Amino acid sequence: MKSNIRKRIFFLLIVFPFLQQMAFAQKVKGKETQTPKIIVGMMVDQMRWDYLYKYKARYGIGGINRLIREGFSCENTMIKHAPTVTACGHASVYTGSVPAINGIAGNDWYDREWKRFISNVEDSTSKAVGSKSTYSKSPNNLLVTTIGDELRLATQFQSKVVSVSIKDRGAILPGGHTANGAFWNNGNKFVTSSYYMEQLPDWAIKFNETDWQKKLMPNGWNTLYPINTYKLSNEDDKEYENSFKDEEKPVFPHTKAGLTGTPFGNTFTLEFAKRAIEGYKLGQGVYTDMLAVSLSSPDGIGHQFGTTSVEVEDNYLRLDKDLEDFFIYLDKKFGKDGYIYFITADHGGNQSPGFLQENKLPTGALSDKLVKDLNAVLEKKFERPKLVIAFANGQLYLNYEEMEKGNLKRDDLVSFIAKELKKERGVLYVFDNEKLSGATIPEPAKSMFINGYNAKRSGDILVVKSAGWKIGSMKGTSHSDWNPYDSHIPLVWMGKGIKPGKTNRTIGMTDIAPTVAAMLQIQMPSGCIGEVITEITDNK
Ligand code: ZN
Ligand code: ZN
């Protein structure tokens, strides 16, 4: 009996995984499998869907136009959660899940235990590698697996998964828990954390020895494109431009930006991504590997200048050239049929309120002193200080300790706050996050708020702005709202087995991960709520 059990254990632990690997490897060798050498997932931070077409006439033939020509575009891909911010978007694409389940409730949130805000990738137990910071980052706050984790599990950790981005969250969340490496930027250098490795690989150290700012933008950031058709987005910019002498006009960009705040940040990231492919020998083994790249610079450019700015246009025209180069590299490295590539975004972005106002479109700016003013009114009414302890991701966090001291009921406080905030122009809804299922909010907004509410990490009260409204200044742009300008993202697939075409069916951001899982014949991530995009998988 005992030896029988031993035999079974031996089979399960030693022989079975080996047989499984053999089956996987043979399929690859026999070319019977549909699995590619590598999956390259790319996210462009703040890329709106309409950017695929807005500058179409000025794109070359080998970049975005090639994607539309040779790839399959899911034209109505929508984010399924709000807040539509970077960390939530990156986590959702690679987990096929939403903040309510995957735990990534915002770029940061108020931690009730620590009594302070924490970052989505904060981890005081890991150390910085390649920089002087005292502590570093990890995916510890992510509560589910990613598609990369499932790929690693499916192949007994033989598949390699690497992720790269300027932003830490743009690399760490897509890489998942078991990534071989995740790299992000610190002062024009790529760094990582002791969560992944004790020191940077040699190829990364070598990459960091180059002064990329000097190499890529020796003359700063000058537009290659005429900008005389451009209409400035607000009065301040006009004043700024008028402050220059005639011979110096037109002024571009409107401020001086460092490498990562320019389109050259994309070139820099893609150059590092290529080195990572070479360094890790991705796509060159028996098993399918994965590279996740996130291009962060477009987000900074959009925030600063607004979505209708010449700076954003210049970013996409240059990105188009970078993509053309990158596709040529992938073709050469893996063969046109050797890889599957997809491009998407973590969120979109609205027009600048200044620009909207100038053009008589609905907009406005809510005061950034909203919570301070609210607390003053609450203190007068309930005689307790600071009843709202934090405001993040459009949600108010109630101060439970003060509520207890004052013996205040949650419902009373919520109704009072709702009545008070709804006096503000620009506030559309105020609801208790725990009662969202009964809230009178139309779909799809209601489901997005429910999906975005994490019971442990989100705030208590949801504050929804009117369309076109922003908090703070009328300048630049922002994102985080449920509205289509923030939630409608591009999704285009290209490569092995992908037939050219498009669909206008509504598809969710959460559908990307299960589709990759179906293509690779592996398990969906552990918190996945999406569905397979059958137009991609069945279109063979
Ligand atoms: Zn973002
Ligand atoms: Zn942003």
Coordinates of C-alpha atoms and ligand atoms in Angstrom, one line a residue:
M1 CA 0.0 0.0 0.0
K2 CA 2.7 2.4 1.1
S3 CA 4.8 1.7 -2.0
N4 CA 1.7 2.2 -4.2
I5 CA 1.3 5.7 -2.7
R6 CA 5.0 6.3 -3.2
K7 CA 4.6 5.3 -6.8
R8 CA 1.7 7.6 -7.3
I9 CA 3.6 10.5 -5.6
F10 CA 6.6 9.8 -7.8
F11 CA 4.3 9.8 -10.9
L12 CA 2.6 13.1 -9.9
L13 CA 5.6 15.0 -8.9
I14 CA 8.3 13.7 -11.3
V15 CA 6.9 11.9 -14.3
F16 CA 3.7 13.8 -14.9
P17 CA 5.2 17.2 -15.3
F18 CA 7.9 15.7 -17.5
L19 CA 5.3 14.0 -19.8
Q20 CA 3.3 17.3 -19.9
Q21 CA 6.4 19.2 -21.0
M22 CA 7.2 16.5 -23.6
A23 CA 3.7 16.8 -25.0
F24 CA 4.0 20.6 -25.2
A25 CA 7.5 20.5 -26.7
Q26 CA 6.5 17.9 -29.3
K27 CA 3.6 19.9 -30.4
V28 CA 5.9 22.8 -31.0
K29 CA 8.5 20.7 -32.9
G30 CA 5.9 19.1 -35.0
K31 CA 4.5 22.5 -35.9
E32 CA 1.0 21.2 -35.2
T33 CA 0.4 23.8 -32.6
Q34 CA -1.0 27.2 -33.2
T35 CA 1.1 28.7 -30.5
P36 CA 3.6 31.4 -31.5
K37 CA 7.2 31.8 -30.4
I38 CA 6.3 34.9 -28.5
I39 CA 3.3 37.1 -27.5
V40 CA 4.2 40.8 -27.5
G41 CA 1.6 42.8 -25.6
M42 CA 1.9 46.5 -26.0
M43 CA 0.0 49.2 -24.1
V44 CA 0.2 52.9 -25.0
D45 CA -0.6 55.0 -21.9
Q46 CA -3.6 57.3 -22.6
M47 CA -4.0 56.2 -26.2
R48 CA -7.6 57.0 -27.3
W49 CA -9.1 54.7 -29.9
D50 CA -9.6 57.6 -32.4
Y51 CA -5.8 58.1 -32.6
L52 CA -5.7 55.0 -34.9
Y53 CA -7.6 57.1 -37.5
K54 CA -7.2 60.8 -36.5
Y55 CA -3.7 61.1 -38.0
K56 CA -4.1 58.3 -40.5
A57 CA -3.2 60.4 -43.5
R58 CA 0.1 61.4 -41.9
Y59 CA 1.1 58.0 -40.7
G60 CA 3.5 56.0 -42.9
I61 CA 2.5 52.6 -44.3
G62 CA 4.5 50.3 -41.9
G63 CA 3.3 51.4 -38.5
I64 CA -0.3 52.0 -37.4
N65 CA -1.6 51.8 -41.0
R66 CA 0.0 48.4 -41.3
L67 CA -1.8 47.3 -38.1
I68 CA -5.1 48.3 -39.5
R69 CA -4.3 46.7 -42.9
E70 CA -2.8 43.4 -41.7
G71 CA -4.3 43.1 -38.3
F72 CA -7.7 42.6 -36.7
S73 CA -9.1 45.6 -35.0
C74 CA -11.7 45.4 -32.1
E75 CA -13.0 48.9 -32.8
N76 CA -15.3 49.1 -29.8
T77 CA -13.2 47.9 -26.9
M78 CA -14.4 49.4 -23.7
I79 CA -12.9 49.4 -20.2
K80 CA -15.2 47.6 -17.7
H81 CA -14.2 49.5 -14.6
A82 CA -13.9 53.0 -13.2
P83 CA -11.6 54.6 -12.1
T84 CA -10.0 54.5 -15.5
V85 CA -6.4 55.0 -14.4
T86 CA -3.0 53.5 -15.3
A87 CA -2.6 50.8 -12.6
C88 CA -6.3 49.6 -13.0
G89 CA -5.9 49.4 -16.8
H90 CA -2.6 47.5 -16.9
A91 CA -3.9 45.1 -14.2
S92 CA -7.2 44.5 -16.1
V93 CA -5.6 43.8 -19.5
Y94 CA -3.3 41.1 -18.1
T95 CA -5.6 39.6 -15.5
G96 CA -8.8 39.8 -17.5
S97 CA -10.2 41.1 -14.2
V98 CA -11.4 44.3 -12.5
P99 CA -10.3 46.2 -9.3
A100 CA -13.2 44.6 -7.3
I101 CA -11.4 41.2 -7.7
N102 CA -7.8 41.9 -8.7
G103 CA -7.3 44.4 -5.9
I104 CA -5.7 47.2 -8.0
A105 CA -8.2 49.9 -6.9
G106 CA -6.2 52.9 -8.2
N107 CA -2.7 54.2 -8.8
D108 CA -2.8 54.6 -5.1
W109 CA -5.4 54.3 -2.4
Y110 CA -5.9 55.1 1.3
D111 CA -4.8 52.2 3.5
R112 CA -6.9 52.1 6.6
E113 CA -4.4 50.0 8.5
W114 CA -1.3 52.2 7.7
K115 CA -3.4 55.4 7.9
R116 CA -1.8 56.8 4.7
F117 CA -1.9 56.5 0.9
I118 CA -0.1 53.6 -0.6
S119 CA 1.0 53.0 -4.2
N120 CA -0.4 50.1 -6.1
V121 CA 3.1 48.5 -6.4
E122 CA 4.5 49.5 -3.1
D123 CA 6.4 46.8 -1.2
S124 CA 8.6 47.7 1.8
T125 CA 10.1 44.2 1.9
S126 CA 11.9 44.5 -1.5
K127 CA 15.0 46.5 -2.3
A128 CA 15.7 48.7 -5.3
V129 CA 18.1 47.2 -7.8
G130 CA 19.9 49.6 -10.1
S131 CA 18.9 52.7 -8.2
K132 CA 19.7 54.3 -4.8
S133 CA 16.1 54.2 -3.5
T134 CA 15.8 52.4 -0.1
Y135 CA 12.9 50.2 -0.8
S136 CA 11.3 49.1 -4.0
K137 CA 8.2 47.7 -5.7
S138 CA 6.6 44.4 -6.4
P139 CA 3.2 42.9 -7.6
N140 CA 2.3 41.9 -4.0
N141 CA -0.8 44.1 -4.0
L142 CA -2.2 42.2 -7.1
L143 CA -4.5 39.5 -5.8
V144 CA -4.8 37.3 -8.8
T145 CA -2.6 35.7 -11.5
T146 CA -1.8 37.3 -14.9
I147 CA -1.8 35.7 -18.3
G148 CA 2.1 35.6 -18.0
D149 CA 1.7 33.7 -14.6
E150 CA -0.6 31.2 -16.3
L151 CA 1.8 30.8 -19.2
R152 CA 4.6 30.1 -16.7
L153 CA 2.4 27.6 -14.8
A154 CA 1.4 25.8 -18.0
T155 CA 5.0 25.1 -19.0
Q156 CA 6.4 24.3 -15.6
F157 CA 8.0 27.8 -15.6
Q158 CA 9.9 27.1 -18.9
S159 CA 8.2 30.0 -20.7
K160 CA 9.8 33.3 -20.0
V161 CA 7.9 36.5 -19.2
V162 CA 9.5 39.9 -19.2
S163 CA 7.9 43.3 -18.9
V164 CA 9.2 46.8 -19.6
S165 CA 7.9 50.3 -19.1
I166 CA 8.9 53.8 -18.0
K167 CA 6.3 53.6 -15.2
D168 CA 6.8 51.0 -12.5
R169 CA 3.2 50.0 -12.5
G170 CA 3.3 49.7 -16.4
A171 CA 5.9 47.0 -16.0
I172 CA 5.1 45.3 -12.7
L173 CA 1.4 44.6 -13.1
P174 CA 1.6 43.2 -16.6
G175 CA 4.5 41.0 -15.6
G176 CA 2.6 39.3 -12.8
H177 CA 3.9 37.4 -9.9
T178 CA 6.3 35.1 -11.6
A179 CA 7.9 37.3 -14.3
N180 CA 11.5 36.6 -15.0
G181 CA 12.1 40.3 -15.0
A182 CA 10.2 43.6 -14.9
F183 CA 12.1 46.8 -15.6
W184 CA 11.0 50.5 -15.3
N185 CA 12.6 53.9 -15.5
N186 CA 14.5 55.9 -12.9
G187 CA 16.3 59.0 -14.2
N188 CA 16.7 57.7 -17.8
K189 CA 18.0 54.4 -16.5
F190 CA 16.0 51.1 -16.3
V191 CA 15.9 49.6 -12.8
T192 CA 14.2 46.7 -11.1
S193 CA 13.6 45.3 -7.6
S194 CA 15.0 42.5 -5.4
Y195 CA 11.6 40.8 -5.8
Y196 CA 12.9 39.7 -9.3
M197 CA 16.7 39.7 -9.0
E198 CA 19.6 40.8 -6.9
Q199 CA 21.4 42.7 -9.7
L200 CA 20.6 44.0 -13.2
P201 CA 21.5 41.8 -16.1
D202 CA 24.7 42.8 -17.9
W203 CA 22.9 43.8 -21.0
A204 CA 20.7 46.2 -18.9
I205 CA 23.8 47.7 -17.2
K206 CA 25.3 48.3 -20.6
F207 CA 22.1 49.9 -21.9
N208 CA 22.1 52.2 -18.9
E209 CA 25.7 53.4 -19.7
T210 CA 24.4 55.4 -22.7
D211 CA 23.2 59.0 -22.3
W212 CA 19.9 58.4 -24.1
Q213 CA 18.7 61.9 -23.7
K214 CA 21.7 63.2 -25.6
K215 CA 21.6 60.4 -28.1
L216 CA 17.9 60.6 -29.0
M217 CA 17.2 64.3 -28.7
P218 CA 20.4 66.2 -29.3
N219 CA 18.4 69.2 -30.4
G220 CA 15.7 68.9 -27.8
W221 CA 12.2 68.3 -28.9
N222 CA 11.5 70.1 -32.2
T223 CA 8.5 69.2 -34.3
L224 CA 9.2 67.6 -37.7
Y225 CA 5.8 68.6 -38.8
P226 CA 4.2 71.9 -39.8
I227 CA 1.9 73.1 -37.1
N228 CA 0.2 76.1 -38.8
T229 CA -3.2 74.4 -38.9
Y230 CA -3.1 73.9 -35.1
K231 CA -5.4 75.9 -32.9
L232 CA -4.1 76.6 -29.5
S233 CA -6.0 75.1 -26.7
N234 CA -6.4 78.0 -24.3
E235 CA -5.7 81.6 -23.6
D236 CA -2.7 81.0 -21.4
D237 CA -0.9 79.2 -24.3
K238 CA -1.7 82.1 -26.6
E239 CA -0.2 84.5 -24.1
Y240 CA 2.8 82.3 -23.8
E241 CA 3.3 82.1 -27.5
N242 CA 2.8 85.9 -27.9
S243 CA 5.6 86.4 -25.4
F244 CA 8.1 85.2 -28.1
K245 CA 9.5 87.3 -30.9
D246 CA 8.1 86.7 -34.4
E247 CA 11.2 85.0 -35.7
E248 CA 11.0 82.5 -32.9
K249 CA 7.5 81.4 -33.6
P250 CA 5.9 78.9 -33.6
V251 CA 6.8 77.7 -30.1
F252 CA 7.0 74.0 -29.9
P253 CA 6.8 72.2 -27.6
H254 CA 5.1 74.6 -25.1
T255 CA 7.5 73.7 -22.4
K256 CA 10.9 72.0 -22.2
A257 CA 10.5 68.3 -21.4
G258 CA 13.1 65.7 -20.5
L259 CA 13.4 62.4 -22.4
T260 CA 10.5 60.5 -20.8
G261 CA 8.2 63.4 -21.2
T262 CA 8.6 63.4 -25.0
P263 CA 7.9 60.9 -27.8
F264 CA 11.6 59.9 -27.6
G265 CA 10.7 58.1 -24.4
N266 CA 8.9 55.6 -26.6
T267 CA 12.0 55.1 -28.7
F268 CA 14.0 54.7 -25.5
T269 CA 11.6 52.1 -24.1
L270 CA 11.3 50.1 -27.4
E271 CA 15.1 50.1 -27.6
F272 CA 15.3 48.6 -24.1
A273 CA 12.5 46.1 -25.1
K274 CA 14.6 44.8 -28.0
R275 CA 17.6 44.4 -25.7
A276 CA 15.4 42.4 -23.3
I277 CA 14.4 40.1 -26.2
E278 CA 18.0 39.6 -27.0
G279 CA 19.2 39.4 -23.4
Y280 CA 16.6 36.8 -22.3
K281 CA 16.6 35.1 -25.7
L282 CA 12.8 35.5 -25.8
G283 CA 11.0 33.5 -28.5
Q284 CA 14.0 31.4 -29.2
G285 CA 13.3 28.4 -27.1
V286 CA 10.8 25.5 -27.4
Y287 CA 8.1 27.3 -25.3
T288 CA 6.1 30.4 -26.0
D289 CA 7.5 33.4 -24.2
M290 CA 5.8 36.8 -23.5
L291 CA 7.0 40.3 -23.6
A292 CA 4.8 43.1 -22.1
V293 CA 5.8 46.6 -23.1
S294 CA 4.0 49.7 -21.9
L295 CA 4.8 53.1 -23.4
S296 CA 4.3 55.7 -20.7
S297 CA 5.4 59.0 -22.4
P298 CA 2.1 59.6 -24.3
D299 CA 0.3 59.9 -21.0
G300 CA 2.6 62.7 -19.7
I301 CA 2.3 64.5 -23.0
G302 CA -1.5 64.3 -23.0
H303 CA -1.8 65.5 -19.4
Q304 CA 0.4 68.5 -20.0
F305 CA -0.8 69.7 -23.4
G306 CA -4.3 68.3 -23.9
T307 CA -5.5 65.7 -26.3
T308 CA -6.0 68.1 -29.2
S309 CA -2.5 69.6 -28.9
V310 CA 0.2 69.5 -31.6
E311 CA 2.5 67.8 -29.0
V312 CA 0.1 64.8 -28.9
E313 CA 0.0 64.7 -32.7
D314 CA 3.7 64.8 -32.9
N315 CA 3.9 62.0 -30.3
Y316 CA 1.7 59.7 -32.5
L317 CA 3.5 60.6 -35.7
R318 CA 6.8 59.7 -34.1
L319 CA 5.3 56.6 -32.4
D320 CA 4.1 55.5 -35.8
K321 CA 7.7 55.5 -37.1
D322 CA 8.9 53.7 -33.9
L323 CA 6.2 51.0 -34.4
E324 CA 7.2 50.5 -38.0
D325 CA 10.8 49.9 -36.9
F326 CA 9.7 47.6 -34.1
F327 CA 7.5 45.5 -36.5
I328 CA 10.4 45.2 -38.9
Y329 CA 12.5 44.0 -36.0
L330 CA 9.8 41.4 -34.9
D331 CA 9.4 40.2 -38.5
K332 CA 13.2 39.6 -38.8
K333 CA 13.6 38.1 -35.4
F334 CA 10.6 35.7 -35.3
G335 CA 9.3 35.7 -38.9
K336 CA 5.9 37.2 -39.7
D337 CA 4.2 34.0 -38.5
G338 CA 6.3 33.6 -35.4
Y339 CA 4.7 36.1 -33.1
I340 CA 1.4 37.5 -31.9
Y341 CA 1.3 41.2 -31.2
F342 CA -1.5 43.2 -29.7
I343 CA -1.7 46.9 -29.0
T344 CA -4.2 48.5 -26.5
A345 CA -4.3 51.2 -23.9
D346 CA -4.8 51.5 -20.1
H347 CA -7.4 54.4 -20.6
G348 CA -8.1 57.3 -22.9
G349 CA -8.2 61.0 -22.0
N350 CA -10.6 63.9 -22.4
Q351 CA -10.1 67.2 -24.2
S352 CA -8.7 70.0 -22.2
P353 CA -11.5 71.9 -20.4
G354 CA -10.0 75.2 -21.6
F355 CA -10.4 74.0 -25.2
L356 CA -13.9 72.6 -24.6
Q357 CA -15.0 75.9 -23.0
E358 CA -13.5 77.9 -25.9
N359 CA -15.6 75.8 -28.3
K360 CA -18.9 76.0 -26.3
L361 CA -18.8 72.4 -25.2
P362 CA -19.9 71.1 -21.8
T363 CA -17.1 71.4 -19.3
G364 CA -15.8 72.9 -16.1
A365 CA -13.3 72.4 -13.3
L366 CA -14.2 71.3 -9.7
S367 CA -12.3 73.0 -7.0
D368 CA -9.4 70.9 -5.6
K369 CA -10.4 72.2 -2.2
L370 CA -13.7 70.3 -2.5
V371 CA -12.9 67.9 0.5
K372 CA -11.5 70.7 2.7
D373 CA -14.6 72.7 2.2
L374 CA -16.8 69.6 2.7
N375 CA -15.1 68.8 6.0
A376 CA -15.7 72.3 7.3
V377 CA -19.4 72.0 6.6
L378 CA -19.5 68.5 8.1
E379 CA -17.7 69.7 11.3
K380 CA -20.3 72.5 11.7
K381 CA -23.2 70.0 11.3
F382 CA -21.9 66.9 13.2
E383 CA -19.3 68.5 15.5
R384 CA -16.5 66.1 14.6
P385 CA -13.3 67.1 12.7
K386 CA -12.1 65.7 9.4
L387 CA -15.0 63.3 8.8
V388 CA -13.7 62.7 5.3
I389 CA -10.2 61.3 5.8
A390 CA -9.2 60.9 2.1
F391 CA -10.3 61.5 -1.4
A392 CA -8.9 59.3 -4.1
N393 CA -10.1 57.8 -7.4
G394 CA -13.3 59.8 -7.2
Q395 CA -14.2 58.3 -3.8
L396 CA -14.4 59.7 -0.4
Y397 CA -13.1 57.7 2.6
L398 CA -15.0 58.2 5.8
N399 CA -13.3 58.6 9.1
Y400 CA -14.6 55.6 11.0
E401 CA -12.9 56.6 14.3
E402 CA -14.5 60.1 14.3
M403 CA -17.9 58.6 13.3
E404 CA -17.7 56.3 16.3
K405 CA -16.7 59.0 18.7
G406 CA -19.7 61.1 17.5
N407 CA -22.0 58.1 17.3
L408 CA -22.8 59.0 13.7
K409 CA -24.7 56.7 11.4
R410 CA -23.2 56.0 8.0
D411 CA -26.5 56.5 6.2
D412 CA -27.0 59.9 7.8
L413 CA -23.5 61.0 6.8
V414 CA -23.8 59.7 3.3
S415 CA -27.1 61.5 2.6
F416 CA -25.9 64.7 4.1
I417 CA -22.7 64.6 2.0
A418 CA -24.7 63.7 -1.2
K419 CA -27.0 66.6 -0.6
E420 CA -24.1 69.0 0.0
L421 CA -21.9 67.9 -2.9
K422 CA -24.8 67.9 -5.4
K423 CA -25.0 71.6 -4.9
E424 CA -21.8 71.8 -6.9
R425 CA -22.1 72.3 -10.7
G426 CA -20.1 69.5 -12.2
V427 CA -21.2 66.8 -9.6
L428 CA -23.6 64.4 -11.2
Y429 CA -24.0 61.6 -8.7
V430 CA -23.1 60.9 -5.1
F431 CA -23.7 57.3 -4.0
D432 CA -22.7 54.9 -1.2
N433 CA -20.3 52.4 -2.7
E434 CA -21.8 49.6 -0.7
K435 CA -25.2 50.2 -2.2
L436 CA -24.2 50.6 -5.9
S437 CA -26.4 47.7 -7.1
G438 CA -29.5 49.6 -6.1
A439 CA -28.3 53.0 -7.3
T440 CA -30.2 54.7 -10.1
I441 CA -27.2 55.0 -12.5
P442 CA -27.6 53.9 -16.1
E443 CA -25.4 51.1 -17.6
P444 CA -22.6 50.7 -18.5
A445 CA -21.6 53.3 -15.9
K446 CA -23.2 51.4 -13.0
S447 CA -21.4 48.2 -13.7
M448 CA -18.1 50.0 -14.2
F449 CA -18.4 51.5 -10.7
I450 CA -19.3 48.1 -9.2
N451 CA -16.4 46.5 -10.9
G452 CA -14.1 49.3 -9.8
Y453 CA -15.1 49.1 -6.1
N454 CA -12.8 47.0 -4.0
A455 CA -14.4 46.5 -0.6
K456 CA -11.1 46.6 1.2
R457 CA -9.2 49.3 -0.7
S458 CA -11.7 51.7 -2.2
G459 CA -13.5 54.7 -0.6
D460 CA -17.0 54.7 0.9
I461 CA -18.7 57.3 -1.2
L462 CA -18.6 57.6 -5.0
V463 CA -18.6 61.1 -6.5
V464 CA -19.3 61.1 -10.2
K465 CA -18.5 64.2 -12.2
S466 CA -20.6 65.5 -15.1
A467 CA -19.2 64.8 -18.6
G468 CA -16.3 67.0 -19.6
W469 CA -15.5 68.1 -16.0
K470 CA -12.1 67.9 -14.4
I471 CA -10.7 68.5 -10.9
G472 CA -8.3 71.4 -10.5
S473 CA -7.1 73.5 -13.5
M474 CA -8.9 74.1 -16.8
K475 CA -5.5 73.4 -18.5
G476 CA -4.2 70.0 -19.8
T477 CA -6.2 66.8 -19.7
S478 CA -7.0 64.1 -17.2
H479 CA -8.7 60.7 -17.0
S480 CA -10.3 58.4 -14.4
D481 CA -13.9 58.7 -15.4
W482 CA -16.4 56.2 -16.8
N483 CA -17.1 58.3 -19.9
P484 CA -16.2 57.1 -23.4
Y485 CA -13.4 59.6 -23.8
D486 CA -11.6 57.8 -20.9
S487 CA -12.9 54.2 -21.5
H488 CA -12.9 53.6 -25.3
I489 CA -9.5 52.1 -26.1
P490 CA -7.8 50.7 -29.2
L491 CA -7.3 46.9 -29.5
V492 CA -5.6 45.6 -32.6
W493 CA -4.1 42.1 -33.0
M494 CA -1.5 41.2 -35.6
G495 CA 0.7 38.1 -36.4
K496 CA 0.4 34.3 -36.4
G497 CA -3.1 33.2 -37.4
I498 CA -4.6 36.6 -37.2
K499 CA -6.7 37.4 -40.4
P500 CA -7.1 41.0 -41.3
G501 CA -10.5 42.5 -40.4
K502 CA -12.4 44.4 -37.8
T503 CA -15.5 44.2 -35.7
N504 CA -17.6 46.9 -34.2
R505 CA -19.1 44.6 -31.6
T506 CA -18.6 45.9 -28.0
I507 CA -15.6 44.1 -26.5
G508 CA -14.3 44.5 -22.9
M509 CA -10.8 45.2 -21.8
T510 CA -11.2 42.0 -19.7
D511 CA -11.6 40.0 -22.9
I512 CA -7.9 40.3 -23.9
A513 CA -6.5 37.9 -21.3
P514 CA -8.9 35.0 -22.0
T515 CA -8.3 35.5 -25.7
V516 CA -4.6 35.1 -25.3
A517 CA -5.2 32.1 -23.0
A518 CA -7.4 30.5 -25.7
M519 CA -4.8 31.1 -28.4
L520 CA -2.1 29.5 -26.2
Q521 CA -4.4 26.7 -25.0
I522 CA -3.6 27.6 -21.3
Q523 CA -5.8 28.4 -18.3
M524 CA -7.4 31.8 -17.9
P525 CA -5.9 34.0 -15.0
S526 CA -7.4 33.3 -11.6
G527 CA -9.7 36.3 -11.4
C528 CA -10.7 36.5 -15.0
I529 CA -14.2 37.6 -15.8
G530 CA -13.8 38.3 -19.5
E531 CA -14.8 36.3 -22.5
V532 CA -12.9 35.0 -25.5
I533 CA -13.0 37.3 -28.5
T534 CA -14.0 34.5 -30.9
E535 CA -13.6 36.7 -34.0
I536 CA -9.8 36.4 -33.3
T537 CA -9.6 32.7 -32.2
D538 CA -12.0 31.3 -34.7
N539 CA -11.0 33.3 -37.7
K540 CA -8.4 30.8 -39.0
Ligands
ZN1 ZN -2.1 55.6 -17.8
ZN2 ZN -2.4 59.6 -16.9

